[in-house]
Amino acid sequence: MSQVPLHIATDFPAPSVDDWRRLVDKDLKGKPFTSLQSSLEGGLSLRPLYTPEDASGTPPPEPPGVAPYVRGTHPLGLTEGGWLVCQEYSEPDVALASEAIRVDLERGSLGVWLCLGESRGIRVTDLASLERLLAHVPLARTPVYLEPETRPLSFAHLLLQAAQKAQVPREKLRGGLGLDPLGALTHTDALAARPGVEWDAEAVSLVKSLRQEAPGLRALLVSTRSYADAGATSVHELAWAIATGVEYLRTLERAGMPPEDAARSIQFALSVGGQFFPEIARLRAARLLWSKVVAASGGSPGAQAMALHARTASATKTQRDPWVNILRATAESFAAVVGGADSVSTSPFDEALGTPDAGARRLARNTQLILRDESSLNRVADPAGGSYYLEQLTGEFARAAWAELRRIEGLGGMARALATGEVARVLEETRAARDKAVRTRRLPIVGVSEFPHLGETPVRREARPSAPSNPALRPTRVAETFEALRDASDRYLLSHGVRPRAFMANLGTVAEHTTRSTWIVNALAVGGIEAQEHHGFADAATAAELFAGSGAALAVISGPDALYPDQVPALCAALKARGARVVAVAGRPGDHEAAFRAAGVDLFIYAGADLFALLSSLHQQLGVA
């Protein structure tokens, strides 16, 4: 048999970008090419195609493990097996958290991240309770990271005392102590009273001594949890992380600590959201920016390597249809790994409901184990490297975050931006923009604002303590707006025995109305309103008779636009005459709005409208609490 290679591609002309562009312009039929671009939060946008020309003039990034570390700080991650599977724990009960840690460490986890606090975290009060929490943790070989809400220095000393009692030398300790003064302030209402980073001599002395005695411990933490949970964009979260790191470098330098040692004392922890490829690019950009900052401070290439922990975002998780959170956390964990995080924490799917159970923790833990052991992601250094799209997006994230960093520096630094309310102001703006996107379903939430399941069996978990009413930055989840409507529907069901109902008066044949009526049924279910479809009636009187026996107070007329002018006015009048409290029309009002409203139509439901406002109005008119 001939071994001559078959080169099929040589029979066809090589396509060019111009050829592709001409075909695209033809398919667009007059629409602008920019209509193919999609916007990202933070002012960035995604193009439909990236080519070698996008990388022209830009030198290729250094290989993994070489400054500025765009491609990762280690060729194959922090450990021999890849990244560190480092689950986070925030269950208030010490015994419950200790048992969760034991199970996770026995079944694949390699590190422990402890969220400590009275209001939102494990309630460690003294050395004895910390020892109970760490009863199953071999400190000599297990990295332990602290993230306290308050009193970080006290918790740091407790961990060191626990290690001493366990006869573990400091030089064998790995992890972080969580000293994050700006992060701690975001949990209180005291920001305005603290315009700068203030560490007492004891804290500075501890940081200095640990560089000599415990080089495997990073005393300082830059956690963006408060910003991410409060609605920060990816660009703002990244920029504020670097700005906080700059603040800490300056503080330690003023205390006489060389930048080389100061940089090696800082651990970063970022949240990873649902935008898969942009989140990969953002983590790569984070390492690039930090390397540039440390280099400018006089740090060596080794000191420029960012210690980066990535956690799956809390703001993206839902209480409704929480099983979808398994998919969200998988995508976010995948992005964190591909983005080169040194350690990753995957949140249990039920975290938004309260204290996760053992099954949810198992799924979260095994998500990373599958990515590592079955998908072999630990065997590839920088899977994103070489993609024109991701390389270009990494640079764009870096430039956008650098611009925001310079703006913050111009205001006097991150501490000043927090104290003056600038950070809170920006977060208010970003939350408003995100909420608008959620309300209009430009930012869809599967299981909540898209494809809700009214008959889902609720997942019950023990509720966690409520967040304090006076935090500087209030945590929020993107699904909260619509979930409040579903909660109201559940209360209505409990008191009335049925959910609020809608009578669907579908005009025309099934083929003519099914697309629109299916969309309306889905949209009403978002607000917990159960739709009953009816079609094939002979006239308005027949439809009104069916409505009268339905028990519904809301009627929705749905069908092809061509039938509306002749049928909507009469049908609306008939429905109102038989007791319809509210009559809605599916579709944009168009030129017939005045006539339809005169006939009694109360509102119009259509794609692109503020669905939350429409459903809230229906709730009020239908008497849904």
Coordinates of C-alpha atoms in Angstrom, one line a residue:
M1 CA 0.0 0.0 0.0
S2 CA 1.3 3.4 -0.9
Q3 CA 2.8 5.5 1.9
V4 CA 2.5 8.7 0.0
P5 CA 0.8 11.3 2.2
L6 CA -2.5 12.7 1.0
H7 CA -2.6 16.4 1.1
I8 CA -6.3 17.2 0.6
A9 CA -5.9 20.9 1.6
T10 CA -3.6 21.6 -1.4
D11 CA -6.5 21.2 -3.7
F12 CA -8.2 24.2 -2.3
P13 CA -7.1 27.9 -2.2
A14 CA -5.8 29.1 1.1
P15 CA -8.6 31.3 2.7
S16 CA -7.7 34.7 4.0
V17 CA -9.3 36.9 6.6
D18 CA -10.6 39.2 3.8
D19 CA -12.3 36.2 2.2
W20 CA -13.9 35.3 5.5
R21 CA -15.0 38.9 6.1
R22 CA -16.6 39.1 2.6
L23 CA -18.7 36.0 3.4
V24 CA -19.6 37.3 6.8
D25 CA -20.7 40.6 5.4
K26 CA -22.9 38.8 2.9
D27 CA -24.6 36.7 5.6
L28 CA -25.1 39.8 7.7
K29 CA -27.4 41.3 5.0
G30 CA -26.6 44.9 5.8
K31 CA -26.1 44.6 9.6
P32 CA -22.9 46.1 10.9
F33 CA -19.9 43.8 11.5
T34 CA -19.8 45.0 15.1
S35 CA -23.1 43.2 15.7
L36 CA -21.0 40.0 16.0
Q37 CA -19.1 41.4 18.9
S38 CA -20.2 40.7 22.4
S39 CA -19.6 42.9 25.4
L40 CA -18.0 41.9 28.7
E41 CA -18.3 43.7 32.0
G42 CA -15.4 46.1 32.6
G43 CA -15.5 47.6 29.1
L44 CA -14.0 44.7 27.2
S45 CA -15.5 43.1 24.2
L46 CA -15.1 39.8 22.3
R47 CA -14.6 39.7 18.6
P48 CA -15.9 36.8 16.4
L49 CA -12.4 35.9 15.1
Y50 CA -8.8 36.1 16.3
T51 CA -5.9 35.4 13.9
P52 CA -2.1 35.4 13.9
E53 CA -2.3 39.1 12.9
D54 CA -3.5 39.8 16.5
A55 CA -0.2 38.5 17.8
S56 CA 2.0 40.2 15.3
G57 CA 4.5 42.5 16.8
T58 CA 4.0 41.0 20.3
P59 CA 6.8 38.6 21.5
P60 CA 5.5 35.3 22.6
P61 CA 5.1 34.9 26.4
E62 CA 7.9 33.2 28.4
P63 CA 7.4 29.5 29.1
P64 CA 5.7 28.4 32.3
G65 CA 7.7 29.0 35.4
V66 CA 9.5 32.0 34.0
A67 CA 8.8 35.7 34.8
P68 CA 6.4 37.4 34.1
Y69 CA 4.5 34.1 34.7
V70 CA 1.7 34.7 32.2
R71 CA 1.8 31.0 31.5
G72 CA 2.0 29.9 35.1
T73 CA 4.4 30.0 38.0
H74 CA 5.2 26.3 37.8
P75 CA 5.4 24.1 34.7
L76 CA 3.0 21.5 36.2
G77 CA 1.5 23.4 39.1
L78 CA 2.3 23.8 42.8
T79 CA 2.7 20.1 43.5
E80 CA 4.0 17.1 41.7
G81 CA 0.4 16.1 40.8
G82 CA -0.6 19.5 39.5
W83 CA -2.5 22.2 41.2
L84 CA -3.5 21.9 44.9
V85 CA -7.0 20.7 45.6
C86 CA -7.7 23.0 48.5
Q87 CA -11.3 23.0 49.7
E88 CA -12.7 25.9 51.7
Y89 CA -14.7 25.5 54.9
S90 CA -17.0 28.0 56.5
E91 CA -19.5 25.8 58.5
P92 CA -20.1 27.6 61.8
D93 CA -19.9 24.5 63.9
V94 CA -16.4 23.4 64.6
A95 CA -17.2 19.7 65.0
L96 CA -19.0 19.6 61.6
A97 CA -16.2 21.5 59.9
S98 CA -13.6 19.2 61.4
E99 CA -15.4 16.1 60.1
A100 CA -15.8 17.6 56.7
I101 CA -12.0 18.3 56.6
R102 CA -11.3 14.7 57.7
V103 CA -13.4 13.2 54.9
D104 CA -12.0 15.5 52.3
L105 CA -8.3 14.9 53.2
E106 CA -8.9 11.1 53.3
R107 CA -10.5 11.2 49.9
G108 CA -8.4 13.4 47.7
S109 CA -8.1 17.0 49.0
L110 CA -4.5 18.2 49.6
G111 CA -5.0 21.5 51.4
V112 CA -7.4 23.2 53.8
W113 CA -8.7 26.8 53.5
L114 CA -10.5 28.0 56.7
C115 CA -12.9 30.9 56.6
L116 CA -13.1 32.0 60.2
G117 CA -15.6 34.4 61.9
E118 CA -18.5 34.9 64.2
S119 CA -21.0 36.0 61.6
R120 CA -19.9 34.2 58.4
G121 CA -17.4 31.5 59.1
I122 CA -16.2 28.8 61.5
R123 CA -16.6 29.9 65.1
V124 CA -13.1 29.3 66.4
T125 CA -12.8 31.1 69.7
D126 CA -9.6 29.9 71.3
L127 CA -6.7 27.4 70.9
A128 CA -8.8 24.5 72.1
S129 CA -11.5 25.0 69.4
L130 CA -8.8 25.4 66.7
E131 CA -7.2 22.2 67.8
R132 CA -10.6 20.4 67.5
L133 CA -11.0 21.9 64.1
L134 CA -7.6 20.7 63.0
A135 CA -7.7 17.3 64.8
H136 CA -7.4 15.4 61.5
V137 CA -5.0 17.7 59.8
P138 CA -1.3 16.6 59.7
L139 CA 0.2 20.0 59.8
A140 CA 3.7 18.8 58.8
R141 CA 2.4 17.9 55.3
T142 CA -0.9 19.7 54.8
P143 CA -1.1 23.3 53.7
V144 CA -3.5 25.3 55.9
Y145 CA -4.7 28.7 54.9
L146 CA -6.6 31.1 57.2
E147 CA -9.1 33.7 56.0
P148 CA -10.5 35.5 59.1
E149 CA -13.3 38.0 59.1
T150 CA -11.7 39.9 62.0
R151 CA -8.8 39.6 64.4
P152 CA -6.4 38.0 61.9
L153 CA -3.4 38.4 64.1
S154 CA -5.1 36.5 66.9
F155 CA -6.0 33.6 64.6
A156 CA -2.4 33.6 63.2
H157 CA -1.0 33.1 66.6
L158 CA -3.5 30.4 67.4
L159 CA -2.4 28.4 64.3
L160 CA 1.3 28.8 65.3
Q161 CA 0.5 27.7 68.8
A162 CA -1.4 24.7 67.6
A163 CA 1.6 23.7 65.4
Q164 CA 4.0 24.1 68.4
K165 CA 1.8 21.9 70.6
A166 CA 1.7 19.3 67.8
Q167 CA 5.5 19.5 67.7
V168 CA 5.6 20.6 64.1
P169 CA 8.6 22.9 63.4
R170 CA 7.7 26.2 61.8
E171 CA 9.9 25.5 58.8
K172 CA 7.7 22.5 57.9
L173 CA 4.5 24.6 57.9
R174 CA 2.8 25.4 54.6
G175 CA -0.1 27.7 53.8
G176 CA -1.1 31.2 54.8
L177 CA -2.0 33.1 57.9
G178 CA -4.5 35.4 56.3
L179 CA -3.4 38.9 57.5
D180 CA -5.6 41.0 55.3
P181 CA -6.3 44.3 57.0
L182 CA -8.2 45.9 54.1
G183 CA -10.2 42.7 53.5
A184 CA -11.1 42.6 57.2
L185 CA -12.4 46.2 57.0
T186 CA -14.8 45.4 54.2
H187 CA -16.8 43.2 56.7
T188 CA -17.5 46.1 59.0
D189 CA -18.9 49.6 58.7
A190 CA -15.6 51.2 59.9
L191 CA -13.9 51.9 56.5
A192 CA -14.4 55.7 56.7
A193 CA -12.6 55.7 60.1
R194 CA -9.6 53.8 58.7
P195 CA -8.1 55.7 55.8
G196 CA -4.9 53.7 55.6
V197 CA -3.3 50.3 56.3
E198 CA -2.5 50.2 60.0
W199 CA -0.5 47.3 61.4
D200 CA 0.9 47.3 64.8
A201 CA 4.5 46.5 65.5
E202 CA 3.6 42.9 66.5
A203 CA 2.1 42.2 63.1
V204 CA 5.0 43.5 61.2
S205 CA 7.4 41.6 63.4
L206 CA 5.5 38.4 62.8
V207 CA 5.6 38.9 59.0
K208 CA 9.4 39.5 59.2
S209 CA 10.1 36.5 61.4
L210 CA 8.1 34.1 59.4
R211 CA 10.1 34.8 56.3
Q212 CA 13.1 33.4 58.1
E213 CA 11.4 30.7 60.3
A214 CA 8.6 29.5 58.1
P215 CA 9.3 30.3 54.5
G216 CA 6.4 28.0 53.4
L217 CA 3.9 30.2 55.2
R218 CA 2.6 33.4 53.5
A219 CA 1.6 35.7 56.3
L220 CA -0.4 38.2 54.2
L221 CA -3.5 37.6 52.2
V222 CA -5.1 39.6 49.4
S223 CA -8.6 38.2 49.2
T224 CA -11.1 39.7 46.7
R225 CA -14.0 37.7 48.2
S226 CA -15.8 40.8 49.5
Y227 CA -15.5 42.6 46.1
A228 CA -16.6 39.6 44.0
D229 CA -19.5 38.8 46.3
A230 CA -20.6 42.5 46.3
G231 CA -20.8 42.6 42.5
A232 CA -17.4 43.7 41.2
T233 CA -16.6 43.1 37.5
S234 CA -13.7 40.9 36.6
V235 CA -11.6 43.9 35.7
H236 CA -12.3 45.7 39.0
E237 CA -11.7 42.6 41.1
L238 CA -8.4 42.1 39.4
A239 CA -7.3 45.7 39.6
W240 CA -8.3 46.0 43.2
A241 CA -6.4 42.9 44.1
I242 CA -3.2 44.3 42.6
A243 CA -3.9 47.7 44.2
T244 CA -4.2 46.0 47.6
G245 CA -1.0 44.1 47.0
V246 CA 0.7 47.4 46.2
E247 CA -0.6 48.9 49.4
Y248 CA 0.8 46.0 51.4
L249 CA 4.2 46.2 49.7
R250 CA 4.4 49.9 50.6
T251 CA 3.4 49.3 54.2
L252 CA 6.0 46.7 54.7
E253 CA 8.7 48.7 53.0
R254 CA 8.0 51.6 55.3
A255 CA 8.5 49.1 58.2
G256 CA 11.9 48.2 56.8
M257 CA 11.1 45.0 55.0
P258 CA 12.8 44.5 51.6
P259 CA 10.4 44.2 48.7
E260 CA 11.9 40.8 48.0
D261 CA 10.7 39.4 51.3
A262 CA 7.4 41.4 51.3
A263 CA 6.4 40.0 48.0
R264 CA 7.1 36.4 49.0
S265 CA 4.9 37.0 52.1
I266 CA 1.7 37.7 50.1
Q267 CA -1.0 35.2 49.0
F268 CA -3.7 36.1 46.5
A269 CA -7.2 34.6 46.5
L270 CA -9.6 35.5 43.5
S271 CA -13.1 34.3 42.7
V272 CA -13.7 32.7 39.3
G273 CA -17.1 33.5 37.7
G274 CA -19.1 32.1 34.9
Q275 CA -17.4 33.7 31.8
F276 CA -15.2 30.7 31.0
F277 CA -12.6 32.0 28.6
P278 CA -12.5 35.6 30.0
E279 CA -11.8 34.1 33.5
I280 CA -8.9 32.1 32.1
A281 CA -7.5 35.2 30.6
R282 CA -8.0 37.2 33.8
L283 CA -6.0 34.7 35.9
R284 CA -3.2 34.9 33.4
A285 CA -3.3 38.7 33.4
A286 CA -3.2 38.7 37.3
R287 CA 0.2 37.0 37.3
L288 CA 1.5 39.3 34.6
L289 CA 0.5 42.4 36.5
W290 CA 1.8 41.3 39.8
S291 CA 5.1 40.3 38.3
K292 CA 5.4 43.9 36.8
V293 CA 4.6 45.4 40.2
V294 CA 7.1 43.4 42.1
A295 CA 9.7 44.0 39.4
A296 CA 9.1 47.7 39.6
S297 CA 9.5 47.5 43.4
G298 CA 12.9 45.8 43.1
G299 CA 11.9 42.2 43.6
S300 CA 13.8 39.4 41.9
P301 CA 12.1 37.2 39.2
G302 CA 11.6 34.5 41.9
A303 CA 9.7 37.0 44.1
Q304 CA 7.6 38.1 41.2
A305 CA 5.7 34.8 41.1
M306 CA 2.1 35.3 42.4
A307 CA 0.8 32.7 44.8
L308 CA -2.7 32.4 43.4
H309 CA -5.7 30.6 45.0
A310 CA -8.9 30.5 43.0
R311 CA -12.3 29.8 44.3
T312 CA -15.6 29.2 42.5
A313 CA -17.7 32.3 42.8
S314 CA -20.5 32.5 45.3
A315 CA -22.4 35.3 43.4
T316 CA -23.2 33.0 40.5
K317 CA -24.9 30.3 42.6
T318 CA -28.6 29.9 42.9
Q319 CA -31.0 28.6 45.5
R320 CA -33.5 27.6 42.8
D321 CA -32.7 24.5 40.8
P322 CA -29.4 24.3 42.8
W323 CA -28.3 21.2 40.9
V324 CA -27.3 23.5 38.1
N325 CA -24.7 24.8 40.5
I326 CA -22.8 21.6 39.9
L327 CA -22.3 22.5 36.3
R328 CA -21.5 26.1 37.2
A329 CA -18.8 25.0 39.7
T330 CA -17.4 22.6 37.2
A331 CA -17.0 25.2 34.5
E332 CA -15.5 27.7 37.0
S333 CA -13.1 25.1 38.4
F334 CA -12.0 24.1 34.9
A335 CA -11.3 27.8 34.1
A336 CA -9.3 28.2 37.3
V337 CA -7.1 25.2 36.4
V338 CA -6.6 26.2 32.8
G339 CA -5.9 29.7 34.0
G340 CA -3.0 28.3 36.0
A341 CA -4.2 28.8 39.6
D342 CA -1.8 27.2 42.2
S343 CA -4.7 26.0 44.3
V344 CA -8.4 25.7 43.6
S345 CA -11.5 25.4 45.8
T346 CA -14.8 24.1 44.4
S347 CA -17.8 25.2 46.3
P348 CA -20.6 22.6 47.1
F349 CA -23.7 23.1 44.9
D350 CA -25.9 23.8 47.9
E351 CA -23.7 26.6 49.5
A352 CA -26.4 29.2 48.7
L353 CA -28.9 27.3 50.8
G354 CA -27.0 26.9 54.0
T355 CA -24.5 24.4 55.4
P356 CA -23.5 21.9 52.7
D357 CA -24.1 18.2 53.4
A358 CA -21.6 15.4 52.9
G359 CA -23.0 14.5 49.4
A360 CA -22.6 18.1 48.1
R361 CA -19.0 18.3 49.5
R362 CA -18.2 14.9 47.8
L363 CA -19.4 16.2 44.4
A364 CA -17.4 19.4 44.8
R365 CA -14.2 17.5 45.8
N366 CA -14.6 14.9 43.0
T367 CA -15.1 17.7 40.4
Q368 CA -11.5 18.6 40.8
L369 CA -10.3 15.0 41.1
I370 CA -12.0 14.2 37.7
L371 CA -10.3 17.3 36.2
R372 CA -7.0 16.1 37.5
D373 CA -7.0 12.3 37.4
E374 CA -9.4 11.5 34.6
S375 CA -9.1 14.6 32.3
S376 CA -5.4 14.8 32.9
L377 CA -5.3 18.6 33.2
N378 CA -2.4 18.3 35.5
R379 CA -0.3 16.9 32.7
V380 CA -0.5 20.0 30.5
A381 CA 1.3 23.3 31.3
D382 CA -0.7 26.3 30.3
P383 CA -3.4 24.7 28.1
A384 CA -4.5 28.2 27.1
G385 CA -1.1 29.1 25.6
G386 CA -0.9 29.8 21.9
S387 CA -4.6 30.6 21.5
Y388 CA -4.8 33.9 19.6
Y389 CA -8.1 34.6 21.3
L390 CA -6.9 34.0 24.9
E391 CA -3.5 35.6 24.4
Q392 CA -5.2 38.7 23.0
L393 CA -7.8 38.7 25.8
T394 CA -5.1 38.3 28.4
G395 CA -3.4 41.4 27.2
E396 CA -6.7 43.3 27.1
F397 CA -7.5 42.3 30.7
A398 CA -4.1 43.4 31.8
R399 CA -4.4 46.8 30.1
A400 CA -7.9 47.4 31.4
A401 CA -7.0 46.4 35.0
W402 CA -3.8 48.5 34.8
A403 CA -5.8 51.5 33.8
E404 CA -8.1 51.0 36.8
L405 CA -5.0 50.4 39.1
R406 CA -3.6 53.8 37.9
R407 CA -6.9 55.4 38.7
I408 CA -7.0 54.0 42.2
E409 CA -3.4 55.1 42.7
G410 CA -4.4 58.6 41.6
L411 CA -7.0 58.6 44.3
G412 CA -4.4 57.8 46.9
G413 CA -4.3 54.0 46.8
M414 CA -6.7 51.2 47.7
A415 CA -7.1 52.1 51.3
R416 CA -8.1 55.7 50.4
A417 CA -10.5 54.4 47.7
L418 CA -12.2 52.2 50.3
A419 CA -12.3 54.9 53.0
T420 CA -13.8 57.6 50.7
G421 CA -16.5 55.3 49.4
E422 CA -15.2 55.2 45.9
V423 CA -15.1 51.4 45.9
A424 CA -18.7 51.2 47.2
R425 CA -19.8 53.7 44.5
V426 CA -18.3 51.7 41.7
L427 CA -19.9 48.5 43.1
E428 CA -23.3 50.2 43.2
E429 CA -22.9 51.1 39.5
T430 CA -21.8 47.6 38.5
R431 CA -24.6 46.0 40.5
A432 CA -27.1 48.2 38.8
A433 CA -25.8 47.4 35.4
R434 CA -25.7 43.7 36.1
D435 CA -29.2 43.7 37.7
K436 CA -30.5 45.4 34.5
A437 CA -28.9 42.6 32.4
V438 CA -30.5 40.0 34.7
R439 CA -33.9 41.6 34.7
T440 CA -34.0 41.8 30.9
R441 CA -32.5 38.3 30.6
R442 CA -29.5 39.5 28.7
L443 CA -27.7 37.7 31.5
P444 CA -29.6 34.5 31.7
I445 CA -29.7 32.3 34.8
V446 CA -30.6 28.7 34.0
G447 CA -33.2 27.3 36.4
V448 CA -34.2 30.8 37.6
S449 CA -34.7 33.3 34.8
E450 CA -34.5 30.7 32.1
F451 CA -36.2 27.2 32.1
P452 CA -37.5 27.4 35.7
H453 CA -39.0 24.2 37.1
L454 CA -42.0 25.1 39.2
G455 CA -42.4 21.5 40.4
E456 CA -38.9 21.1 41.6
T457 CA -38.4 19.3 44.9
P458 CA -36.8 21.9 47.3
V459 CA -33.3 21.1 48.6
R460 CA -33.3 21.8 52.4
R461 CA -30.2 22.7 54.3
E462 CA -29.6 24.1 57.8
A463 CA -29.5 27.9 57.4
R464 CA -26.3 29.7 58.2
P465 CA -26.2 32.8 60.4
S466 CA -27.4 35.9 58.5
A467 CA -24.7 38.4 57.4
P468 CA -24.5 41.4 59.6
S469 CA -26.7 44.3 58.5
N470 CA -23.9 46.8 58.4
P471 CA -21.1 45.4 56.3
A472 CA -19.3 47.9 54.2
L473 CA -19.7 45.8 51.1
R474 CA -23.0 43.8 51.0
P475 CA -22.8 40.3 49.5
T476 CA -25.3 39.6 46.8
R477 CA -26.1 36.8 44.3
V478 CA -27.2 37.5 40.7
A479 CA -30.3 35.3 41.1
E480 CA -31.7 37.0 44.2
T481 CA -34.0 39.3 42.2
F482 CA -36.0 36.6 40.5
E483 CA -35.7 34.1 43.4
A484 CA -37.7 36.6 45.5
L485 CA -40.6 36.2 43.0
R486 CA -40.5 32.5 43.3
D487 CA -40.5 32.8 47.1
A488 CA -43.6 34.9 46.9
S489 CA -45.2 32.3 44.7
D490 CA -44.4 29.6 47.2
R491 CA -46.0 31.5 50.0
Y492 CA -49.1 32.0 47.8
L493 CA -49.2 28.2 47.1
L494 CA -48.9 27.5 50.8
S495 CA -51.8 29.8 51.7
H496 CA -54.1 29.1 48.6
G497 CA -53.3 25.6 47.7
V498 CA -52.5 26.6 44.1
R499 CA -49.9 28.8 42.5
P500 CA -51.0 32.1 40.8
R501 CA -52.3 31.0 37.4
A502 CA -52.4 32.4 33.9
F503 CA -54.9 31.4 31.2
M504 CA -53.1 31.3 27.8
A505 CA -55.4 32.2 25.0
N506 CA -53.4 31.1 22.0
L507 CA -54.5 32.4 18.6
G508 CA -54.1 30.6 15.3
T509 CA -52.7 27.1 14.7
V510 CA -50.3 25.4 17.0
A511 CA -47.6 25.9 14.4
E512 CA -48.3 29.6 14.3
H513 CA -48.3 30.3 18.1
T514 CA -46.2 27.6 19.7
T515 CA -42.9 29.5 19.6
R516 CA -44.3 32.6 21.2
S517 CA -46.6 30.7 23.7
T518 CA -43.7 28.5 24.8
W519 CA -41.6 31.6 25.5
I520 CA -44.5 33.1 27.5
V521 CA -45.1 30.0 29.6
N522 CA -41.4 30.0 30.5
A523 CA -41.4 33.7 31.2
L524 CA -44.4 33.5 33.5
A525 CA -42.8 30.5 35.3
V526 CA -39.9 32.7 36.2
G527 CA -42.3 34.6 38.5
G528 CA -43.8 31.4 39.8
I529 CA -47.0 31.9 37.7
E530 CA -48.4 28.6 36.3
A531 CA -49.7 28.9 32.8
Q532 CA -52.6 26.8 31.4
E533 CA -52.5 26.7 27.6
H534 CA -55.7 26.8 25.6
H535 CA -56.0 26.9 21.8
G536 CA -58.4 26.0 19.0
F537 CA -61.4 28.0 20.4
A538 CA -63.9 29.1 17.7
D539 CA -64.4 32.7 18.9
A540 CA -63.9 35.2 21.7
A541 CA -67.0 34.1 23.5
T542 CA -65.8 30.5 23.6
A543 CA -62.3 31.6 24.9
A544 CA -64.0 33.7 27.6
E545 CA -66.1 30.8 28.7
L546 CA -63.1 28.6 29.0
F547 CA -61.3 31.3 31.0
A548 CA -64.3 31.6 33.4
G549 CA -63.9 28.0 34.4
S550 CA -60.1 28.1 34.7
G551 CA -59.9 29.8 38.1
A552 CA -57.2 32.1 36.8
A553 CA -57.2 35.9 37.3
L554 CA -54.6 36.6 34.5
A555 CA -55.2 36.0 30.8
V556 CA -52.4 36.2 28.2
I557 CA -53.3 36.5 24.5
S558 CA -50.6 34.9 22.4
G559 CA -50.3 34.3 18.7
P560 CA -48.9 35.7 15.4
D561 CA -48.8 39.4 15.1
A562 CA -51.0 39.4 11.9
L563 CA -54.0 38.1 13.9
Y564 CA -53.7 40.7 16.7
P565 CA -55.5 43.8 15.1
D566 CA -58.6 41.9 14.4
Q567 CA -58.9 39.5 17.4
V568 CA -57.2 41.2 20.4
P569 CA -59.8 44.0 21.1
A570 CA -62.8 41.7 21.1
L571 CA -61.0 38.9 22.9
C572 CA -59.8 41.2 25.6
A573 CA -63.2 42.7 26.1
A574 CA -64.7 39.2 26.4
L575 CA -62.1 38.1 28.9
K576 CA -62.6 41.2 31.1
A577 CA -66.3 40.7 31.0
R578 CA -65.9 37.2 32.4
G579 CA -63.7 38.3 35.3
A580 CA -60.2 38.7 34.0
R581 CA -58.4 40.9 36.5
V582 CA -55.4 41.4 34.1
V583 CA -55.1 40.8 30.4
A584 CA -51.6 40.7 28.8
V585 CA -50.6 40.4 25.2
A586 CA -47.5 38.4 24.1
G587 CA -45.2 40.6 21.9
R588 CA -44.2 44.2 21.5
P589 CA -47.1 46.7 21.5
G590 CA -46.1 48.2 18.1
D591 CA -48.4 50.5 16.3
H592 CA -51.6 49.1 17.9
E593 CA -50.7 49.8 21.5
A594 CA -53.2 52.7 21.9
A595 CA -56.0 50.6 20.4
F596 CA -55.2 47.6 22.5
R597 CA -55.0 49.5 25.7
A598 CA -58.3 51.2 24.9
A599 CA -59.7 47.7 24.6
G600 CA -58.5 46.8 28.1
V601 CA -55.0 45.3 27.6
D602 CA -53.0 45.9 30.7
L603 CA -49.5 45.1 29.7
F604 CA -47.3 43.5 27.0
I605 CA -44.8 40.7 27.6
Y606 CA -41.9 40.5 25.1
A607 CA -38.2 39.6 24.9
G608 CA -35.9 42.4 25.9
A609 CA -38.4 44.0 28.3
D610 CA -37.7 44.3 32.1
L611 CA -39.2 40.9 32.9
F612 CA -38.8 41.4 36.6
A613 CA -40.8 44.6 36.5
L614 CA -43.5 42.9 34.5
L615 CA -43.7 40.0 36.8
S616 CA -43.6 42.2 39.9
S617 CA -46.5 44.2 38.5
L618 CA -48.5 40.9 37.8
H619 CA -47.8 39.8 41.4
Q620 CA -49.2 43.0 42.8
Q621 CA -52.3 42.8 40.6
L622 CA -52.9 39.2 41.4
G623 CA -52.5 39.6 45.1
V624 CA -49.3 37.6 45.4
A625 CA -47.5 38.6 48.6

